XYZ file of N, CA and C in Angstrom:
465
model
N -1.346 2.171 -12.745
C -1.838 2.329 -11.399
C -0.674 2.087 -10.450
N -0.466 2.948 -9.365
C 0.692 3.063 -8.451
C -0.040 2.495 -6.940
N 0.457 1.710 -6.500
C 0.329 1.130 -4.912
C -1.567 0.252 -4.938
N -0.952 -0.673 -6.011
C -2.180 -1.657 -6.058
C -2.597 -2.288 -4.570
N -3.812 -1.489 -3.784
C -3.599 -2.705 -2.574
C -4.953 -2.568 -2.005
N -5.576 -4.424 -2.259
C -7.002 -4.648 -1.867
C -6.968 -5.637 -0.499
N -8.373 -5.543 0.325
C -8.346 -6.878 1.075
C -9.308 -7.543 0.538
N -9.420 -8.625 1.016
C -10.515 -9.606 0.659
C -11.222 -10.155 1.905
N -12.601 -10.681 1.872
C -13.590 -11.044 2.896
C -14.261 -12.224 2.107
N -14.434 -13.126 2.778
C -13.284 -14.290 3.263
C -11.967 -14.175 2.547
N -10.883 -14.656 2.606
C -9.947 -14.982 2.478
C -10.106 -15.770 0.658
N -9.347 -15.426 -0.514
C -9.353 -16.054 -1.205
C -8.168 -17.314 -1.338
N -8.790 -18.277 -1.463
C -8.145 -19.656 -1.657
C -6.954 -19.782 -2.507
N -5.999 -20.161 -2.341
C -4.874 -20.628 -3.595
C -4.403 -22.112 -3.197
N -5.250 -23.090 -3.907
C -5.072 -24.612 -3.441
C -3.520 -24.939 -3.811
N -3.343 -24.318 -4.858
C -1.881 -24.760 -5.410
C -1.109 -25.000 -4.297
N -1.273 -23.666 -3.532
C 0.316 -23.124 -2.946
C -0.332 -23.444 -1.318
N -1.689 -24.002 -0.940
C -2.431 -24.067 -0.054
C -2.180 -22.695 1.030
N -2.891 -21.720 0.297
C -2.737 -20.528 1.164
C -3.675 -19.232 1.118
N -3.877 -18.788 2.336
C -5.160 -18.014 2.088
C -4.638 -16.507 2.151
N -5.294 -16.153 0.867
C -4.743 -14.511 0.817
C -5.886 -13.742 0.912
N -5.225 -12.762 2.237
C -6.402 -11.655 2.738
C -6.508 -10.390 2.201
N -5.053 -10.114 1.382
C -4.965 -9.262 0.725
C -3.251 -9.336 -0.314
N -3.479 -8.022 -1.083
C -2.551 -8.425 -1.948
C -1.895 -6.629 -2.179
N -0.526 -6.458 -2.170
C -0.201 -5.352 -2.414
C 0.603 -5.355 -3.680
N 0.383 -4.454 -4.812
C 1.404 -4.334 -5.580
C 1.965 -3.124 -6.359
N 2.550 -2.880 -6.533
C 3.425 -1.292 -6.313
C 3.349 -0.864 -7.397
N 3.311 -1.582 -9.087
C 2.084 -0.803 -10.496
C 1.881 -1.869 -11.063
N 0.456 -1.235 -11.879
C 0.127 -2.128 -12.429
C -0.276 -1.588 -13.822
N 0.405 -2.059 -14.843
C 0.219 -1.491 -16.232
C -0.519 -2.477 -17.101
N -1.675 -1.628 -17.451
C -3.220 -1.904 -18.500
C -2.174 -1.469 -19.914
N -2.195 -2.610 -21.101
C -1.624 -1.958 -22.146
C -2.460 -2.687 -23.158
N -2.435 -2.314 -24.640
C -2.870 -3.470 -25.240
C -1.917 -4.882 -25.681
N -0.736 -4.795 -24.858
C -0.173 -6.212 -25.295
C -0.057 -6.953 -24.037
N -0.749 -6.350 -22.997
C -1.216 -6.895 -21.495
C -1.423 -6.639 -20.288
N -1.903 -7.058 -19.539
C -1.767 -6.597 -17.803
C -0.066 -6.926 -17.160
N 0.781 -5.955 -16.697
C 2.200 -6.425 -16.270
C 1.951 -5.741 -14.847
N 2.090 -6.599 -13.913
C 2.294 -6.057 -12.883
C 4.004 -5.766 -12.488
N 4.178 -4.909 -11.696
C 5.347 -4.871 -12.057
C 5.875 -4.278 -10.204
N 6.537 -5.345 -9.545
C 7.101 -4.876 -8.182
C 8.412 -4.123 -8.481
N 8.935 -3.129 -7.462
C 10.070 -2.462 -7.708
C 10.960 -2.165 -6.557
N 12.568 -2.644 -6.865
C 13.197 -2.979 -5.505
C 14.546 -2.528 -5.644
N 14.660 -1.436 -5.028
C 16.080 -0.952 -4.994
C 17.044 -1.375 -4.347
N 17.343 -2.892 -4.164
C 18.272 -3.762 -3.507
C 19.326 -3.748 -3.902
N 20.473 -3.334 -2.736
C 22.099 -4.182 -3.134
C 22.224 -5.214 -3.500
N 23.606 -5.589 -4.186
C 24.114 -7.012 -3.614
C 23.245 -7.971 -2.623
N 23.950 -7.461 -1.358
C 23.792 -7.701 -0.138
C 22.203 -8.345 0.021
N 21.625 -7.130 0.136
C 19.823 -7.365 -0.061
C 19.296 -8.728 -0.950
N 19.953 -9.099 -1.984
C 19.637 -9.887 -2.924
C 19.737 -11.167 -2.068
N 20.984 -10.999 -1.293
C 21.677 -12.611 -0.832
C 20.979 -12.865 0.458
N 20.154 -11.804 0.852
C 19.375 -11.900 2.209
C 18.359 -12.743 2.416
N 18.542 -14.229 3.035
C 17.575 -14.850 3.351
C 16.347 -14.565 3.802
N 16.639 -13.835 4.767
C 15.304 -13.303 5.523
C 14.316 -12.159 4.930
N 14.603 -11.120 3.742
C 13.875 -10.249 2.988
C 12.611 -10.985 2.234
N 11.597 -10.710 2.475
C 10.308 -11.548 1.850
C 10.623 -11.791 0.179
N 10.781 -12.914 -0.147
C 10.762 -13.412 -2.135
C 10.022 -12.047 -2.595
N 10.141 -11.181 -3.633
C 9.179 -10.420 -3.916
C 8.926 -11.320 -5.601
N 9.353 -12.445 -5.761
C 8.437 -13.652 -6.546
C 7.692 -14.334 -6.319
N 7.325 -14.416 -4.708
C 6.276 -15.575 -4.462
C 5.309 -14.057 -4.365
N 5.620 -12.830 -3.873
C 4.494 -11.763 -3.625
C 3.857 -11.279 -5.267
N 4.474 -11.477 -6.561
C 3.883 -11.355 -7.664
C 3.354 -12.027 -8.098
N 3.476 -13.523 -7.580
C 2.727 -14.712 -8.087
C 1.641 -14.849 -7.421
N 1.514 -14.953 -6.170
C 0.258 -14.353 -5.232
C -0.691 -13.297 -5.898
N -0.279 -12.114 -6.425
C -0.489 -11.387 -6.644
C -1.390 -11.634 -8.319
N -1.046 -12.090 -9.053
C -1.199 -12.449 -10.516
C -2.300 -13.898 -9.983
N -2.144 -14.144 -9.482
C -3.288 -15.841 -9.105
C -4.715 -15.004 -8.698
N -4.646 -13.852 -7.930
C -5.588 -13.558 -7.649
C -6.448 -12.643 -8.309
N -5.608 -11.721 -9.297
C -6.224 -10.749 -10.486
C -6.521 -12.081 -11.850
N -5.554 -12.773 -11.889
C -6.815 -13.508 -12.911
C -7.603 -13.831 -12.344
N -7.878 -14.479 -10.970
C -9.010 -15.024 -10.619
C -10.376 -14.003 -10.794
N -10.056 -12.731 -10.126
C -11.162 -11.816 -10.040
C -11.271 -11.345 -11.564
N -10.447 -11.422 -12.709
C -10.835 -11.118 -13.633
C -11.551 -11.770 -14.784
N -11.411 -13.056 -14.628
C -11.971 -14.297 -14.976
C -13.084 -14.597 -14.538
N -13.243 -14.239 -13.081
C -14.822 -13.906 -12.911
C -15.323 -12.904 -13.477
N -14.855 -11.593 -13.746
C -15.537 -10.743 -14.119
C -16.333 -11.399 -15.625
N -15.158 -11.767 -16.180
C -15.587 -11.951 -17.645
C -16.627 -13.069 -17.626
N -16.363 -14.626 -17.069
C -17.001 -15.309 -16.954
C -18.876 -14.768 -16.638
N -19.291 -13.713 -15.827
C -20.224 -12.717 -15.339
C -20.956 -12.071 -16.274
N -19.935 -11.570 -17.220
C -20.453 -10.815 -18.251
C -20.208 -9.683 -17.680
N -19.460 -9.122 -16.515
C -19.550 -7.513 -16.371
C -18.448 -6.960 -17.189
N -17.065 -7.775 -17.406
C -16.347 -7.182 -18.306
C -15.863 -7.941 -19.387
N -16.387 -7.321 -20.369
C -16.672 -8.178 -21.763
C -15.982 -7.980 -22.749
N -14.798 -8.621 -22.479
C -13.781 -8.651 -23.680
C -13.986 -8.996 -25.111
N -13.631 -8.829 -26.213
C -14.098 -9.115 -27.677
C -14.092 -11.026 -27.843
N -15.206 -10.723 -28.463
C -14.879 -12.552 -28.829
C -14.394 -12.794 -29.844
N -14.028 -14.076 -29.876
C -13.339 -14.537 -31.158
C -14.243 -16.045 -31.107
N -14.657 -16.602 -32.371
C -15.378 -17.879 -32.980
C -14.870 -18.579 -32.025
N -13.571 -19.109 -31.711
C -13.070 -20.068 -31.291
C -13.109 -20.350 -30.048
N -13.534 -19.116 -29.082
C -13.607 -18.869 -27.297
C -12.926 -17.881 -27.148
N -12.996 -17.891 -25.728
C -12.726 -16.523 -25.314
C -11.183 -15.497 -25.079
N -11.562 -14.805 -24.775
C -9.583 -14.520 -25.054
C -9.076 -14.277 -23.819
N -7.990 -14.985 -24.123
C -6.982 -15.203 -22.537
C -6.900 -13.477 -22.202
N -6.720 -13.929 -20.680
C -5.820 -12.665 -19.981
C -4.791 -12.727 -19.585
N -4.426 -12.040 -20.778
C -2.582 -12.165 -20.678
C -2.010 -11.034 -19.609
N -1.305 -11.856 -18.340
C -1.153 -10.930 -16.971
C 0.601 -11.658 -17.285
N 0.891 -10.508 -17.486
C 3.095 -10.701 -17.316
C 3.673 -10.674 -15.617
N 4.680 -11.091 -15.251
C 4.869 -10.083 -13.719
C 6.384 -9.950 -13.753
N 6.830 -8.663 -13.077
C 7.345 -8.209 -13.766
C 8.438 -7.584 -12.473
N 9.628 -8.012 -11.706
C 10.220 -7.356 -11.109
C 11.421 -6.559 -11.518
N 10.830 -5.218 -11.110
C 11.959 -4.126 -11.574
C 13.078 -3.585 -10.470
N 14.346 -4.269 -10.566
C 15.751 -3.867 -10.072
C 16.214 -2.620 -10.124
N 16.685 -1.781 -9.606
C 17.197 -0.534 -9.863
C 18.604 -0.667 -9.742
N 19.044 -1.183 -9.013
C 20.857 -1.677 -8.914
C 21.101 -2.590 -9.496
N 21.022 -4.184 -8.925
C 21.622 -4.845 -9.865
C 20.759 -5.899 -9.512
N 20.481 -7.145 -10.378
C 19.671 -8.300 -10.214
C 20.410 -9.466 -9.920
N 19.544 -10.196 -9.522
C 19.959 -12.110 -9.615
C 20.658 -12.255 -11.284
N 21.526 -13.343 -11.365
C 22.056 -14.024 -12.094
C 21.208 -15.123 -12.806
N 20.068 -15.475 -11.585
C 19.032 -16.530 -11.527
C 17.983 -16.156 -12.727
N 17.395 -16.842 -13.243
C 15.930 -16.596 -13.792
C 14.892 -17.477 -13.157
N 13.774 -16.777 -12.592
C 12.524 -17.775 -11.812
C 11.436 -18.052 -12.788
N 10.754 -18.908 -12.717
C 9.295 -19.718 -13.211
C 8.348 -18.175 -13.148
N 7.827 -17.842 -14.182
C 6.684 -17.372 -14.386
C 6.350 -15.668 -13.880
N 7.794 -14.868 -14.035
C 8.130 -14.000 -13.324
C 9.572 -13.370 -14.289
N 9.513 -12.242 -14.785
C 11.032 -11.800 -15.244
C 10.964 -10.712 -14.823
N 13.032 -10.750 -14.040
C 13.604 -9.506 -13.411
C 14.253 -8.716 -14.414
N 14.281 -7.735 -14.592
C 14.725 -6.565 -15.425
C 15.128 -5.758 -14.385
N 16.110 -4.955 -15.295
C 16.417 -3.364 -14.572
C 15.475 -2.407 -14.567
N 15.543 -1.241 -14.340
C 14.788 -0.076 -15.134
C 15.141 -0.066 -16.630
N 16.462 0.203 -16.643
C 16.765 0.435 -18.130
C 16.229 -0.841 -19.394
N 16.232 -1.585 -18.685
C 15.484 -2.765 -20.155
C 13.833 -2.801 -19.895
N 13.716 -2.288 -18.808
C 11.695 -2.293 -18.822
C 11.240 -2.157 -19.852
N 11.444 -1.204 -20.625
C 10.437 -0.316 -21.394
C 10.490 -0.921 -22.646
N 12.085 -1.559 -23.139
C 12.006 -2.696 -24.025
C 11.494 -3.690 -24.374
N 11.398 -4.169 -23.188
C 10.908 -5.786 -22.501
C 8.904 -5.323 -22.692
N 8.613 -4.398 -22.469
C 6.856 -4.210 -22.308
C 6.910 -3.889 -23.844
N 7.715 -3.532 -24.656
C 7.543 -3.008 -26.086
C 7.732 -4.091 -26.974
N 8.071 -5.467 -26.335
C 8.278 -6.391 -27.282
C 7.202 -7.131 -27.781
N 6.053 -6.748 -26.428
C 4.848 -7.644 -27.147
C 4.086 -6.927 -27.904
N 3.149 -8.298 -28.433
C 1.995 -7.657 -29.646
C 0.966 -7.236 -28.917
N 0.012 -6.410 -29.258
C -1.040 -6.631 -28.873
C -2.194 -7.906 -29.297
N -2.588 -7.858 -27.513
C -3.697 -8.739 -27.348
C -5.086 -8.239 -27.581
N -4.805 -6.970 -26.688
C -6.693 -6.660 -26.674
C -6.742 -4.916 -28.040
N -8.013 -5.216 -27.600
C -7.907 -3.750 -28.273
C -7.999 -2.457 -27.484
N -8.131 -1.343 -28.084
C -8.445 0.013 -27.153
C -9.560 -0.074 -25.924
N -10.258 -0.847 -26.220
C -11.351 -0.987 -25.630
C -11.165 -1.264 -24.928
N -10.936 -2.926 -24.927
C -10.687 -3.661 -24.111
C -9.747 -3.174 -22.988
N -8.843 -2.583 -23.348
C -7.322 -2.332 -22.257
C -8.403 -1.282 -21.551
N -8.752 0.030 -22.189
C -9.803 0.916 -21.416
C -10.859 -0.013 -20.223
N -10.959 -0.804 -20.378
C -12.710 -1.807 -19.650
C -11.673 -2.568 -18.691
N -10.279 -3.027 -19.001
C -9.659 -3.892 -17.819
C -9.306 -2.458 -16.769
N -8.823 -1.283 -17.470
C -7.989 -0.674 -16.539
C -9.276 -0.243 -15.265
N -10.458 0.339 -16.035
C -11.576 0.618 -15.468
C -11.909 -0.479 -14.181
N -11.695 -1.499 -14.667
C -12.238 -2.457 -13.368
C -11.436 -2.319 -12.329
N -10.145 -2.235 -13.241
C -9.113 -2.662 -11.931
C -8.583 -1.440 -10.903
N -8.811 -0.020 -11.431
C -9.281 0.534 -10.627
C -10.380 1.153 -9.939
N -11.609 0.631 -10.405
C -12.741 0.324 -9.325
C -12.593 -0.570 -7.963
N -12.072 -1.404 -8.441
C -12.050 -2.478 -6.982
C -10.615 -2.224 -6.273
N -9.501 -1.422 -7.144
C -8.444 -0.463 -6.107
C -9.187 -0.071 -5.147
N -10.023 1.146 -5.697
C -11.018 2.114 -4.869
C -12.165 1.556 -3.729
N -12.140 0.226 -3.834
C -12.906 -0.332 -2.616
C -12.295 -0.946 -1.728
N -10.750 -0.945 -1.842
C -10.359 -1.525 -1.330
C -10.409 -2.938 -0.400
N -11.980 -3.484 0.278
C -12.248 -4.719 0.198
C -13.246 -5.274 -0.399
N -12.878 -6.104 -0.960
C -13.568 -6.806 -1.927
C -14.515 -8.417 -1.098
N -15.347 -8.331 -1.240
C -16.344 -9.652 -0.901
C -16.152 -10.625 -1.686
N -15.822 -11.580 -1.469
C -15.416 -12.456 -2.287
C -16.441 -14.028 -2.063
């Protein structure tokens, strides 16, 4: 999915970071069976990188990932989207995030977030196993672009 972008009514909560998000934009979002990767994409210089003032596009994926598990965790919790069970409980939703560089990246590595180029993407999404099955990846992608398509969501 290309140009992920919902609002929300009220405002959903993030106590962590104490902050209320009205909405959330994110530029794709790939349903696979070894996970949900959202993935921002930023054709920054040098320059751009060292720019204080350019918005983190790590605090905008983490924002971003707090609030799709949330709504997806409800879903499941609901019973509207019903992932396979296993004896033991239920199965995580494994959400990656994922910023893609086209020039050149940080030196840095951040908490809960990996920067790649283009050229190592496709590696980096091929390294995992699968989590869900056909199904399952079919029933997440389905939701998640249903509530694309409504763009605000009642919360």
């Amino acid at each position: 999915m290309n140009d992920f972008d919902i609002s929300f009514s009220p405002a959903i909560y993030n106590r962590r970071e104490n902050d209320y998000i009205k909405s959330i934009q994110i530029d794709h979002i790939l349903v696979a069976p070894s996970g949900i990767f959202l993935i921002e994409t930023k054709n920054w210089s040098v320059k751009s990188l060292q720019d204080l003032n350019l918005r983190s596009p790590v605090q905008q994926i983490k924002r971003t990932n707090f609030v799709l598990f949330k709504l997806l965790n409800k879903e499941i919790s609901n019973s509207h989207l019903s992932l396979g069970k296993h004896h033991w409980g239920d199965k995580k939703i494994s959400i990656k995030n994922l910023i893609v560089l086209t020039n050149t990246r940080p030196k840095e590595e951040f908490q809960y977030v990996k920067i790649v180029t283009l050229n190592e993407l496709l590696s980096y999404i091929n390294y995992f196993k699968p989590v869900f099955s056909n199904y399952e990846t079919k029933r997440i992608a389905e939701f998640l672009l249903e509530i694309n398509n409504q763009k605000t969501i009642e919360t």
